[in-house]
Short mmCIF file of C-alpha atoms in Angstrom, two decimals:
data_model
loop_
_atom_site.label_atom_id
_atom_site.label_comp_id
_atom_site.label_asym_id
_atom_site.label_seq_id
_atom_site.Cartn_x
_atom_site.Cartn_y
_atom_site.Cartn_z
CA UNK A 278 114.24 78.27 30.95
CA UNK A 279 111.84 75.55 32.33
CA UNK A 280 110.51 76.29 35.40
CA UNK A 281 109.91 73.93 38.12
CA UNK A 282 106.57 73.14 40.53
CA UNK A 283 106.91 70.81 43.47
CA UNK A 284 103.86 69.86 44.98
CA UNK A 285 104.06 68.65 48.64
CA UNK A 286 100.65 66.02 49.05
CA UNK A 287 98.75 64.54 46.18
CA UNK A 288 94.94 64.99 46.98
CA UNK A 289 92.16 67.46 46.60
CA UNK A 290 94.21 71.16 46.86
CA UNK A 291 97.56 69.43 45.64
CA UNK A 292 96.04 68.11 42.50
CA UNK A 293 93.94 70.66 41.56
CA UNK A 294 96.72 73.29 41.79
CA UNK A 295 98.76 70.60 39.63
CA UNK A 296 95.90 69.76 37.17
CA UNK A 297 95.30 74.11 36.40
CA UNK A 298 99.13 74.62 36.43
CA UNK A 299 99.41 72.53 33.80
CA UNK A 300 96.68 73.56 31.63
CA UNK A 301 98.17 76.74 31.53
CA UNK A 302 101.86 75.85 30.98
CA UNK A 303 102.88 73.06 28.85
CA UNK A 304 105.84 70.35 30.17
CA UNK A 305 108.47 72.29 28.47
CA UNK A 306 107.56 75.84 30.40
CA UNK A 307 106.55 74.08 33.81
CA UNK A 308 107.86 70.85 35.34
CA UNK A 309 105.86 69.63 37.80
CA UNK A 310 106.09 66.66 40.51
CA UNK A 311 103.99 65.82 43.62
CA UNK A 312 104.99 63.46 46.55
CA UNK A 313 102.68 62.08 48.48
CA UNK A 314 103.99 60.07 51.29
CA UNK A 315 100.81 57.68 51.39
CA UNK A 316 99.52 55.16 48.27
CA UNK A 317 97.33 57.10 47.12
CA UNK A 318 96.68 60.28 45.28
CA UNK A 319 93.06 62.32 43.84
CA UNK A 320 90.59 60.51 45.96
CA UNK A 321 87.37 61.18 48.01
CA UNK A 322 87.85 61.35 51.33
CA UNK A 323 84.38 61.93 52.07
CA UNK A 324 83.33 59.11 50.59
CA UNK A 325 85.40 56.72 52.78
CA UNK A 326 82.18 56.04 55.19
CA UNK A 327 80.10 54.93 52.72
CA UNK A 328 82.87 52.79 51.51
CA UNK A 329 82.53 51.15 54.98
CA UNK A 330 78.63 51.03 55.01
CA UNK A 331 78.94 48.69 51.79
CA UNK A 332 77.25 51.65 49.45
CA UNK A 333 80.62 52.26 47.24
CA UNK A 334 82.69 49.76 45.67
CA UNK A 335 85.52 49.32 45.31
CA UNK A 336 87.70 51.20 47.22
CA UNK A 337 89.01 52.78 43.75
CA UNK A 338 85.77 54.26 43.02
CA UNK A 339 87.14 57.14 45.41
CA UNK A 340 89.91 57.60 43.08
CA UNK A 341 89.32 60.42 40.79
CA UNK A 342 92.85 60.09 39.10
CA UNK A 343 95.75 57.73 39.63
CA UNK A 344 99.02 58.46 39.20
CA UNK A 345 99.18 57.17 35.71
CA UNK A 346 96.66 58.99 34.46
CA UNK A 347 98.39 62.08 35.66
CA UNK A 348 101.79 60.97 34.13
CA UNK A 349 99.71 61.09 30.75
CA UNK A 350 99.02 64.87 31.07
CA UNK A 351 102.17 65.76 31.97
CA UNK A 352 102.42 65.69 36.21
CA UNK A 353 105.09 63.48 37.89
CA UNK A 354 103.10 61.97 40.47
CA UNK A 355 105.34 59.87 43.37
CA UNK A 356 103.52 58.07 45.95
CA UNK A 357 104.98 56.56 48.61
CA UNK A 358 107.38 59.25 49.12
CA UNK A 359 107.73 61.79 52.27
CA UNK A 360 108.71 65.48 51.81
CA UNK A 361 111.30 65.48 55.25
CA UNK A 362 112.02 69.07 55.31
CA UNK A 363 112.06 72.30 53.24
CA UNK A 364 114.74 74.85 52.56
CA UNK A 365 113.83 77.96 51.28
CA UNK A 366 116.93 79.62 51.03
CA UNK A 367 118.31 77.10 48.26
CA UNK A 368 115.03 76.45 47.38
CA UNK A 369 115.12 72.28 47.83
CA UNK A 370 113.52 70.07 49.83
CA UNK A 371 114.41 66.97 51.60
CA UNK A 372 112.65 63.08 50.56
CA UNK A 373 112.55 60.13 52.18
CA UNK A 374 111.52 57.58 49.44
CA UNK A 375 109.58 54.89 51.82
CA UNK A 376 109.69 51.60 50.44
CA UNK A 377 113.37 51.57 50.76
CA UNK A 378 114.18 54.85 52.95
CA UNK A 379 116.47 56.40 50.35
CA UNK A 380 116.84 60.30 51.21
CA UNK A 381 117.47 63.06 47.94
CA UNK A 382 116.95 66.33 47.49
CA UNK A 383 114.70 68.01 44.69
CA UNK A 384 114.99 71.56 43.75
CA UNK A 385 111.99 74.19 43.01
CA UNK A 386 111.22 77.29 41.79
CA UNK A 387 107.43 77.21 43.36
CA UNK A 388 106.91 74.75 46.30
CA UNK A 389 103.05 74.00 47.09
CA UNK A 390 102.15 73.16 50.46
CA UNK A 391 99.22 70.78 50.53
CA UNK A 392 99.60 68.49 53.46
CA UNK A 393 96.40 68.83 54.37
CA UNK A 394 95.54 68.02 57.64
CA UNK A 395 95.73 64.93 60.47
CA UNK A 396 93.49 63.34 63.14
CA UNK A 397 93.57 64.28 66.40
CA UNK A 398 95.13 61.79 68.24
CA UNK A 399 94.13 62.67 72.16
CA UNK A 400 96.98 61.24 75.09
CA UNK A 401 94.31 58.29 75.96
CA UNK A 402 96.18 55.05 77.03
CA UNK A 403 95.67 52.26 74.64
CA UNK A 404 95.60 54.66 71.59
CA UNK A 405 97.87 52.16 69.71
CA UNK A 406 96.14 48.96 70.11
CA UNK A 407 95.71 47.00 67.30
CA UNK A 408 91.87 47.28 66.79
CA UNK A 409 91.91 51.37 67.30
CA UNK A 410 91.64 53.05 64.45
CA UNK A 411 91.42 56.65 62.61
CA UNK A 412 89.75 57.65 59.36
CA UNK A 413 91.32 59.71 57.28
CA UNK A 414 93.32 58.09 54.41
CA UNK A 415 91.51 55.26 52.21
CA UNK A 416 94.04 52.54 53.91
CA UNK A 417 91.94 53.65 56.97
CA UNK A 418 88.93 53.07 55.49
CA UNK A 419 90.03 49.96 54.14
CA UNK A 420 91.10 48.78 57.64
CA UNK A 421 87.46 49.75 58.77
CA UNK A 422 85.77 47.95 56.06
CA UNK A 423 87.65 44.67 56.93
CA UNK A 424 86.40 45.20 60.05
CA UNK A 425 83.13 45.76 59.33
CA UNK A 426 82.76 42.70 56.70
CA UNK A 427 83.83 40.24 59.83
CA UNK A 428 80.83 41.75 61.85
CA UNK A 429 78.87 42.06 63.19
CA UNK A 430 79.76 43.09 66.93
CA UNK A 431 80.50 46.30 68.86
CA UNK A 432 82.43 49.51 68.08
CA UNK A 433 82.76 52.13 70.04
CA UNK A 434 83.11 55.62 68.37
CA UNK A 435 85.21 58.22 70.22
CA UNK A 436 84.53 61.70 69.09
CA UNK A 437 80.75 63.31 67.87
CA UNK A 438 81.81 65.42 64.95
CA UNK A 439 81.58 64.20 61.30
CA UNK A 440 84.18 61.82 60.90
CA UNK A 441 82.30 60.11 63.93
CA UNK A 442 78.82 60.04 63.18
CA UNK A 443 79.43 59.09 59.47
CA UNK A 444 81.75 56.17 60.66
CA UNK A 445 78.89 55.20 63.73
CA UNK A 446 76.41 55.53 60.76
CA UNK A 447 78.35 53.10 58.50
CA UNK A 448 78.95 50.30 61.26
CA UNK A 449 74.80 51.07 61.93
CA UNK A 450 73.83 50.56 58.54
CA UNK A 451 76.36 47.14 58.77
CA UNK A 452 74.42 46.11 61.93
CA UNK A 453 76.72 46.15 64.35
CA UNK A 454 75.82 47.61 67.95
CA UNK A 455 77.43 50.93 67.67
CA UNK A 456 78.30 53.47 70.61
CA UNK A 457 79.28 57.30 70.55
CA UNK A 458 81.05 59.36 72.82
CA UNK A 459 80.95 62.83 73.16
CA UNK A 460 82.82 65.29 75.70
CA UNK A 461 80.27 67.90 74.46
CA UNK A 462 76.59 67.67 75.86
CA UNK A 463 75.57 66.88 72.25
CA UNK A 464 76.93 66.02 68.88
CA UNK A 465 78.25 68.30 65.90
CA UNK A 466 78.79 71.03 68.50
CA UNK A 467 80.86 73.04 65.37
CA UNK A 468 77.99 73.43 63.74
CA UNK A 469 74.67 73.29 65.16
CA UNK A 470 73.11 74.96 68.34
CA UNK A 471 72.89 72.57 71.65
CA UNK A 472 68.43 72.49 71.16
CA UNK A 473 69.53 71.07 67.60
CA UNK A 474 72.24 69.12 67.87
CA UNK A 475 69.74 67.62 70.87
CA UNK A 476 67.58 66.17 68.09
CA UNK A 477 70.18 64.70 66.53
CA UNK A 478 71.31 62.86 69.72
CA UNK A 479 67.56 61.90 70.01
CA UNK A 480 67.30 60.59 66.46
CA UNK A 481 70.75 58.40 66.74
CA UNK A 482 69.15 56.62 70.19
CA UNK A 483 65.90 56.04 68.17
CA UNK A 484 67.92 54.42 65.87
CA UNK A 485 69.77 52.33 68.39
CA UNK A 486 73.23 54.43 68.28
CA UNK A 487 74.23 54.60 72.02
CA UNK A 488 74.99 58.25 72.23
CA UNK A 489 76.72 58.99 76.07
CA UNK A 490 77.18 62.85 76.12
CA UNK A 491 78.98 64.74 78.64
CA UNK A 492 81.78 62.25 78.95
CA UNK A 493 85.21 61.87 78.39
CA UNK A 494 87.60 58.30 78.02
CA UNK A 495 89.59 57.38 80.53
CA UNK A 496 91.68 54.66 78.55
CA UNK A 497 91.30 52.22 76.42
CA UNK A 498 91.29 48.70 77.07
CA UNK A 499 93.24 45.49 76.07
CA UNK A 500 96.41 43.36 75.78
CA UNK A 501 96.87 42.08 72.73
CA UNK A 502 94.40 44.31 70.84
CA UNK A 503 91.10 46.32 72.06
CA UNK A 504 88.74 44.89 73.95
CA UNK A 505 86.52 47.96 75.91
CA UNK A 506 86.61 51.57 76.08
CA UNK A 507 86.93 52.56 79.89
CA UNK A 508 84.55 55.53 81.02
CA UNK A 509 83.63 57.25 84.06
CA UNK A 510 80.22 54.72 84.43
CA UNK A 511 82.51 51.31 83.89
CA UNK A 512 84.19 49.46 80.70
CA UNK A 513 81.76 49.62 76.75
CA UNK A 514 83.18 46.13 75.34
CA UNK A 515 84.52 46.80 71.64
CA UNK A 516 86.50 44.85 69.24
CA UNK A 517 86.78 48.41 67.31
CA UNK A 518 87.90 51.61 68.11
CA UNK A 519 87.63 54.70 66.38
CA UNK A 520 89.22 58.46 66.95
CA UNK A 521 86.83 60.39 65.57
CA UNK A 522 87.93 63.70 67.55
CA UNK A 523 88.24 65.67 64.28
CA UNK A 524 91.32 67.24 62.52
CA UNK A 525 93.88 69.63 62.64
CA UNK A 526 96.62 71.13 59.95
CA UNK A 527 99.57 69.40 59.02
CA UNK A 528 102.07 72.13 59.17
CA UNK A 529 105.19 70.83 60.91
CA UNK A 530 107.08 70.89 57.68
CA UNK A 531 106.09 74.52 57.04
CA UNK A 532 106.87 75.38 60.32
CA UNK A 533 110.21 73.82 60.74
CA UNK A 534 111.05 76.02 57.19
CA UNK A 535 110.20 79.25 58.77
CA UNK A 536 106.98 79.65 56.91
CA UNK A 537 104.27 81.80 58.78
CA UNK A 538 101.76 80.10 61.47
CA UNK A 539 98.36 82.36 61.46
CA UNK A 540 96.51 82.66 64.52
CA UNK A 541 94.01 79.08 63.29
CA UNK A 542 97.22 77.19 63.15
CA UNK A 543 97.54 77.03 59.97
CA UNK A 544 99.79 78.72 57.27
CA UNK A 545 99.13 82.27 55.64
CA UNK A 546 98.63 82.48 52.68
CA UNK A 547 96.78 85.75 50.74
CA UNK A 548 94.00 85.38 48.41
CA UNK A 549 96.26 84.07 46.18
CA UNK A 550 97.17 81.24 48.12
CA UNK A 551 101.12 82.41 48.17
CA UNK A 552 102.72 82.30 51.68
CA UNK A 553 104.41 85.70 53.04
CA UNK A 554 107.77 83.39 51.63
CA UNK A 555 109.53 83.94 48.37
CA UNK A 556 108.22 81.21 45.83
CA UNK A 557 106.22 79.01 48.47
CA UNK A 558 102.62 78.74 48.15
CA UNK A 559 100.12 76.34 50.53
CA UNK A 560 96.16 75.43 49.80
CA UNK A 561 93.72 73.06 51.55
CA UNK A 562 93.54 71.77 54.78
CA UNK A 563 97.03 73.20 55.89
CA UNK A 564 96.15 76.92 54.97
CA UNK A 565 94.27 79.63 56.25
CA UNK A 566 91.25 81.33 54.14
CA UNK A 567 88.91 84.19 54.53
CA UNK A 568 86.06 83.98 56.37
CA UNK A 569 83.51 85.97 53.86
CA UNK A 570 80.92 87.05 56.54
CA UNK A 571 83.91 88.53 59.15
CA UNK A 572 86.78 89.14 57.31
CA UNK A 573 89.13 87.29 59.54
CA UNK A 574 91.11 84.14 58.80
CA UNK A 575 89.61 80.52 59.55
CA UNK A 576 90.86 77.22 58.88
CA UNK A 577 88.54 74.62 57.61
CA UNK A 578 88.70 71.26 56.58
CA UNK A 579 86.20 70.72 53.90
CA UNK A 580 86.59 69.52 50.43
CA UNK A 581 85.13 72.29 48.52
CA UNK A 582 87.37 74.65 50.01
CA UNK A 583 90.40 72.10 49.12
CA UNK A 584 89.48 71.99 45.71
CA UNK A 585 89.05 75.85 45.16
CA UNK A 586 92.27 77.08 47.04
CA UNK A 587 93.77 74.37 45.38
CA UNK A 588 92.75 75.75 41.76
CA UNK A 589 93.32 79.20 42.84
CA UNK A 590 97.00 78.46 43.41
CA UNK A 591 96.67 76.66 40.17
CA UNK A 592 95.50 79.10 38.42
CA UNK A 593 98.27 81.68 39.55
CA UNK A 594 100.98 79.28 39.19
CA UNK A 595 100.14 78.54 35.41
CA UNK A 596 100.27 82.48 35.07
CA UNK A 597 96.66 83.75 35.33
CA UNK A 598 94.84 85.47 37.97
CA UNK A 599 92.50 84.27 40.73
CA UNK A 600 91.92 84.89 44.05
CA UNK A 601 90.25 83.02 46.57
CA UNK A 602 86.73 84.94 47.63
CA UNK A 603 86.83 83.69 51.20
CA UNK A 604 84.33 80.73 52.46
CA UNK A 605 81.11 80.41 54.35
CA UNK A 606 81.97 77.13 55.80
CA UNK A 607 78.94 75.27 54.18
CA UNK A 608 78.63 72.04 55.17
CA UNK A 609 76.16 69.53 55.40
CA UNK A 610 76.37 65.40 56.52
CA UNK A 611 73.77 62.65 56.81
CA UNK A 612 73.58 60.36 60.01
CA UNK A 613 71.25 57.29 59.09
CA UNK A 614 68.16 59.40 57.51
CA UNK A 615 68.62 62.40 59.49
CA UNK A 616 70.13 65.33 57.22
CA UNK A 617 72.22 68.03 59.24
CA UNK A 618 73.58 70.92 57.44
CA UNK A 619 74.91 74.49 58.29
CA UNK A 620 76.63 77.84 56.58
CA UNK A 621 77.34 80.92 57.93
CA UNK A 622 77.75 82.08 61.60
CA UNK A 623 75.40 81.20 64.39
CA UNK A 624 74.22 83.43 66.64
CA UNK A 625 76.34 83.24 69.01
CA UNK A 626 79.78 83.52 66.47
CA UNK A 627 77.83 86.28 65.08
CA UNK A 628 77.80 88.27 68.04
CA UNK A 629 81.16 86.87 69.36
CA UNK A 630 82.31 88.27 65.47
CA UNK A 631 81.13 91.94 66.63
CA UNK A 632 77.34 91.53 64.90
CA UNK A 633 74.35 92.56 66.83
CA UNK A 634 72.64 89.25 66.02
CA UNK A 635 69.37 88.01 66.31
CA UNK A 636 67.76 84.49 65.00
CA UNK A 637 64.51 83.17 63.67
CA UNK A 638 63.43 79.39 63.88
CA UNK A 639 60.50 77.59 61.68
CA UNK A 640 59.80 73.78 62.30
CA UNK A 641 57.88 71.87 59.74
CA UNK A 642 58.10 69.28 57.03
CA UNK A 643 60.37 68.29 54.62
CA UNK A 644 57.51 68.51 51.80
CA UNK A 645 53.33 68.79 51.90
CA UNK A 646 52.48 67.17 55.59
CA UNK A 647 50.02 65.34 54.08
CA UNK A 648 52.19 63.28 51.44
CA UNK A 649 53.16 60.06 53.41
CA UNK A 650 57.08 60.74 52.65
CA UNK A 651 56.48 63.82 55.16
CA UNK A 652 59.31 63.89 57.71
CA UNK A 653 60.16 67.10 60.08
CA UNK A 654 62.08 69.62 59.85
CA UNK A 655 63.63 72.14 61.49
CA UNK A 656 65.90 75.17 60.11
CA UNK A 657 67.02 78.46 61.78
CA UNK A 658 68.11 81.55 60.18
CA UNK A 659 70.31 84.32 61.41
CA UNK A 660 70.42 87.92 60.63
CA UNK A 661 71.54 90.89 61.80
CA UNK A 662 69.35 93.12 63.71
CA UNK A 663 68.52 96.43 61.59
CA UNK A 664 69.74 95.93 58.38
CA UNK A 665 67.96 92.33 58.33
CA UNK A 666 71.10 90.94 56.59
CA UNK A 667 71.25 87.31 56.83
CA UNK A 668 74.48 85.71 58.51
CA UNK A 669 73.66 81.69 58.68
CA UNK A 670 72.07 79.09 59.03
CA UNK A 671 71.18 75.60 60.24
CA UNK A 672 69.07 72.89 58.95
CA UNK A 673 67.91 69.61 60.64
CA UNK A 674 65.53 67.04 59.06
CA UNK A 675 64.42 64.31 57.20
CA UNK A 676 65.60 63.26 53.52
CA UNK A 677 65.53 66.62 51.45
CA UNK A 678 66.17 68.78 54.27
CA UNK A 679 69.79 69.38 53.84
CA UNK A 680 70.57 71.18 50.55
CA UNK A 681 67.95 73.56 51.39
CA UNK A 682 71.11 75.03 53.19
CA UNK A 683 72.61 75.92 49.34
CA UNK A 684 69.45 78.61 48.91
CA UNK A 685 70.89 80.14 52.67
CA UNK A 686 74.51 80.05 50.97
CA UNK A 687 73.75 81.75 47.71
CA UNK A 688 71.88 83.78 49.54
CA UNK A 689 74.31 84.76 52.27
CA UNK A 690 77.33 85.33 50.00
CA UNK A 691 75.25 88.01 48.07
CA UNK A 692 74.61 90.26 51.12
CA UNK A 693 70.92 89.56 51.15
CA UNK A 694 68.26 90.16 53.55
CA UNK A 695 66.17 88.03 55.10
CA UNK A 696 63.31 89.64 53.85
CA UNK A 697 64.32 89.47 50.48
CA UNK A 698 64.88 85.70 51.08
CA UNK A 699 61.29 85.37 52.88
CA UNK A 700 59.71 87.04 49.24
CA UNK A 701 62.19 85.06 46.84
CA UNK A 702 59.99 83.01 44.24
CA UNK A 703 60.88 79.17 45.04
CA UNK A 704 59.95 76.54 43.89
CA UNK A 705 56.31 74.21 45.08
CA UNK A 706 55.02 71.05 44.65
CA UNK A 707 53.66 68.65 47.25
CA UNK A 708 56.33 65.99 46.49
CA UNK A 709 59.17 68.50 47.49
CA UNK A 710 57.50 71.01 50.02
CA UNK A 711 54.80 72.93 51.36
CA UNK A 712 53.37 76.00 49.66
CA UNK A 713 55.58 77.99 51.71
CA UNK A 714 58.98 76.46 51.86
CA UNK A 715 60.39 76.37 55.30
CA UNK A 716 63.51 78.22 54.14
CA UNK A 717 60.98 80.82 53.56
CA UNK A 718 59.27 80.62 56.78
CA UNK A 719 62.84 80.30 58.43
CA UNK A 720 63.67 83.81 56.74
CA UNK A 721 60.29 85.92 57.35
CA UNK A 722 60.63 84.73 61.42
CA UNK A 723 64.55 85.94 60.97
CA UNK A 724 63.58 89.28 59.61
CA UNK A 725 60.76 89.77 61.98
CA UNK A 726 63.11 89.42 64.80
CA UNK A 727 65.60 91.81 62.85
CA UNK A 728 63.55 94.61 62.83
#
């Protein structure tokens, strides 16, 4: 008898779980269909800034698969259409096809939840103008793009997380007068220390970002459409708006079907991705994880972690084994030529997590100080105090700087010590760093203050 797979959203987790289903079971074992309620399935969400900046076209360069090329291996992919609701005790669920609001009911055997997540959408007044935007599906960035090819002229960017300072970077790079606001006294407050995430508000003004910290929007202003973003200090003028107050997951359907809400907000799930519910399974955005360093669940919205909870579930579904082996939360962005990257706990979640947590800070350059390309660079590594095992950390610099933060990942998911990091044989020529990397440096003052 043929099974059947529904797959609720048709992008990173939701397509991979798809894609490694049916690897594993041919059409005639496993049916499988995905709705996904917007126009577009399989694409790069992370690369929607530089779609604005100009640096990737077209827009369908983001796509990794369209529908149709799913259809040819075997997964019913059917945009445009909303899963409403979900019953698990018959084991259907509710669609609302869009384009003509026809409603039907599909039936599953396995249900994936990959809704991923939305923006958050704060009660400001004037949220709905026309001229206020979000980021988050490539219509959005579309939108923005438009926007940004009639420039240039002023946008004001609400939020100083990622979404933010990669959009405020693309309108930059488009030369349009840009302006960030952040209720926090610097930027990226979710993953870099306030002395860091201080240089980075320093670098964006050098680069003629307005950066206001410390401050929060009272409405926003127009008739029409935008026109200024009201603050405590007077009115920012701005055809543009953009929410860039981060994310949280999309759960309401799961919710409203009885599946379990963790303590994140988001679904549990076990390792292998399979809710607490009878034949419903979630991944991505939407789901908890394990945080590898605590133990505890975490929700994060990062691609990587989409893609692997997504195969996990994949991989289960089709009738193999995996497990998910928890996350680190590594993550890493770009704003202008400043690099800003981070994995692991900081000090301060370390000891909040129960470590007795110390940290060690090196600032230097990006390669030889003497090569012209030099830029600085600062990284800090954490570790705990005794054992010298390392627990995170952060990375702020000039071009090269950030994927140092993959050596403090590898190294961090295999338990070792910042000694052993300080000693590890990497890499050296002038081009690409000093005799003593700074990761190196970063680890010897980390296990110095262990000790």
């Amino acid at each position: 008898m043929t099974d059947r797979l529904i797959v609720v959203g048709g992008d990173a987790a939701g397509m991979s779980a798809a894609s490694q289903a049916r690897r594993r079971r041919p059409p005639d074992d496993l049916e499988i269909v995905a709705y996904e309620r917007s126009s577009w399935v399989s694409y790069s969400a992370c690369g929607e800034p530089y779609h604005i900046a100009g640096e990737v076209d077209p827009l369908e360069a983001l796509v990794a698969r369209t529908p149709e090329q799913f259809e040819e291996r075997g997964i019913d992919v059917r945009i445009r259409h909303e899963v409403m609701a979900l019953d698990t005790a018959s084991r259907t669920v509710t669609i609302r096809r869009l384009d003509d609001d026809y409603l039907f009911d599909d039936h599953y055997d396995h249900v994936l939840i990959a809704t991923g997540a939305k923006a958050v959408r704060p009660p400001i007044t004037g949220r709905d103008l026309p001229g206020v935007h979000e980021l988050r599906t490539l219509d959005d960035a579309a939108d923005l793009r438009a926007i940004a090819d009639r420039g240039p002229d002023s946008v004001v960017i609400v939020g100083g997380g990622y979404i933010g300072l990669e959009t405020a970077e693309a309108f930059e790079a488009r030369g349009w007068n840009v302006t960030v606001i952040s209720a926090h006294p610097g930027v990226l407050d979710n993953m870099l220390d306030r002395d860091l995430s201080l240089d980075v508000v320093a670098a964006m003004r050098e680069r003629g970002i307005d950066v206001i910290t410390d401050t929060r929007v009272n409405c926003i202003v127009g008739t029409d459409r935008v026109r200024a973003v009201e603050i405590a200090s007077g009115e920012l003028p701005a055809v543009a708006v953009v929410l860039g107050l981060g994310s949280t997951p999309e759960i309401e359907l799961a919710r409203a079907a009885g599946i379990p809400i963790g303590p994140t907000g988001a679904i549990v799930v076990d390792d292998t991705q399979r809710t607490p519910v009878d034949g419903v399974w979630a991944a991505g955005d939407c789901a908890e994880v394990r945080h590898r360093l605590t133990g505890r669940p975490t929700n994060v919205h990062l691609g990587t972690v989409a893609n692997k909870t997504g195969r996990v579930a994949g991989i289960n579904l089709g009738g193999d084994a995996a497990t998910f082996p928890g996350t680190l939360g590594a993550a890493i962005t770009r704003v202008c030529e400043l690099e800003v990257a981070s994995v692991g706990l900081s000090e301060s979640d370390a000891v909040a997590a129960g470590f007795d947590a110390v940290a060690g800070t090196a600032r230097g350059t990006t390669i030889a100080g003497y090569m012209p390309q030099t830029r600085p660079m600062t990284i800090r590594a954490v570790a705990e105090r005794g054992t010298q095992r390392l627990l995170g950390a952060q990375i702020v610099g000039g071009p090269g700087a950030g994927k140092r933060i993959d050596v403090f990942a590898t190294a961090i998911w295999n338990d070792m010590r910042a000694d052993d990091l300080e000693w590890t044989d990497l890499s050296y020529a002038p081009p690409f760093s000093g005799t003593w990397d700074l990761v190196a440096i970063a680890a010897r003052e980390a296990s110095r203050a262990s000790r």
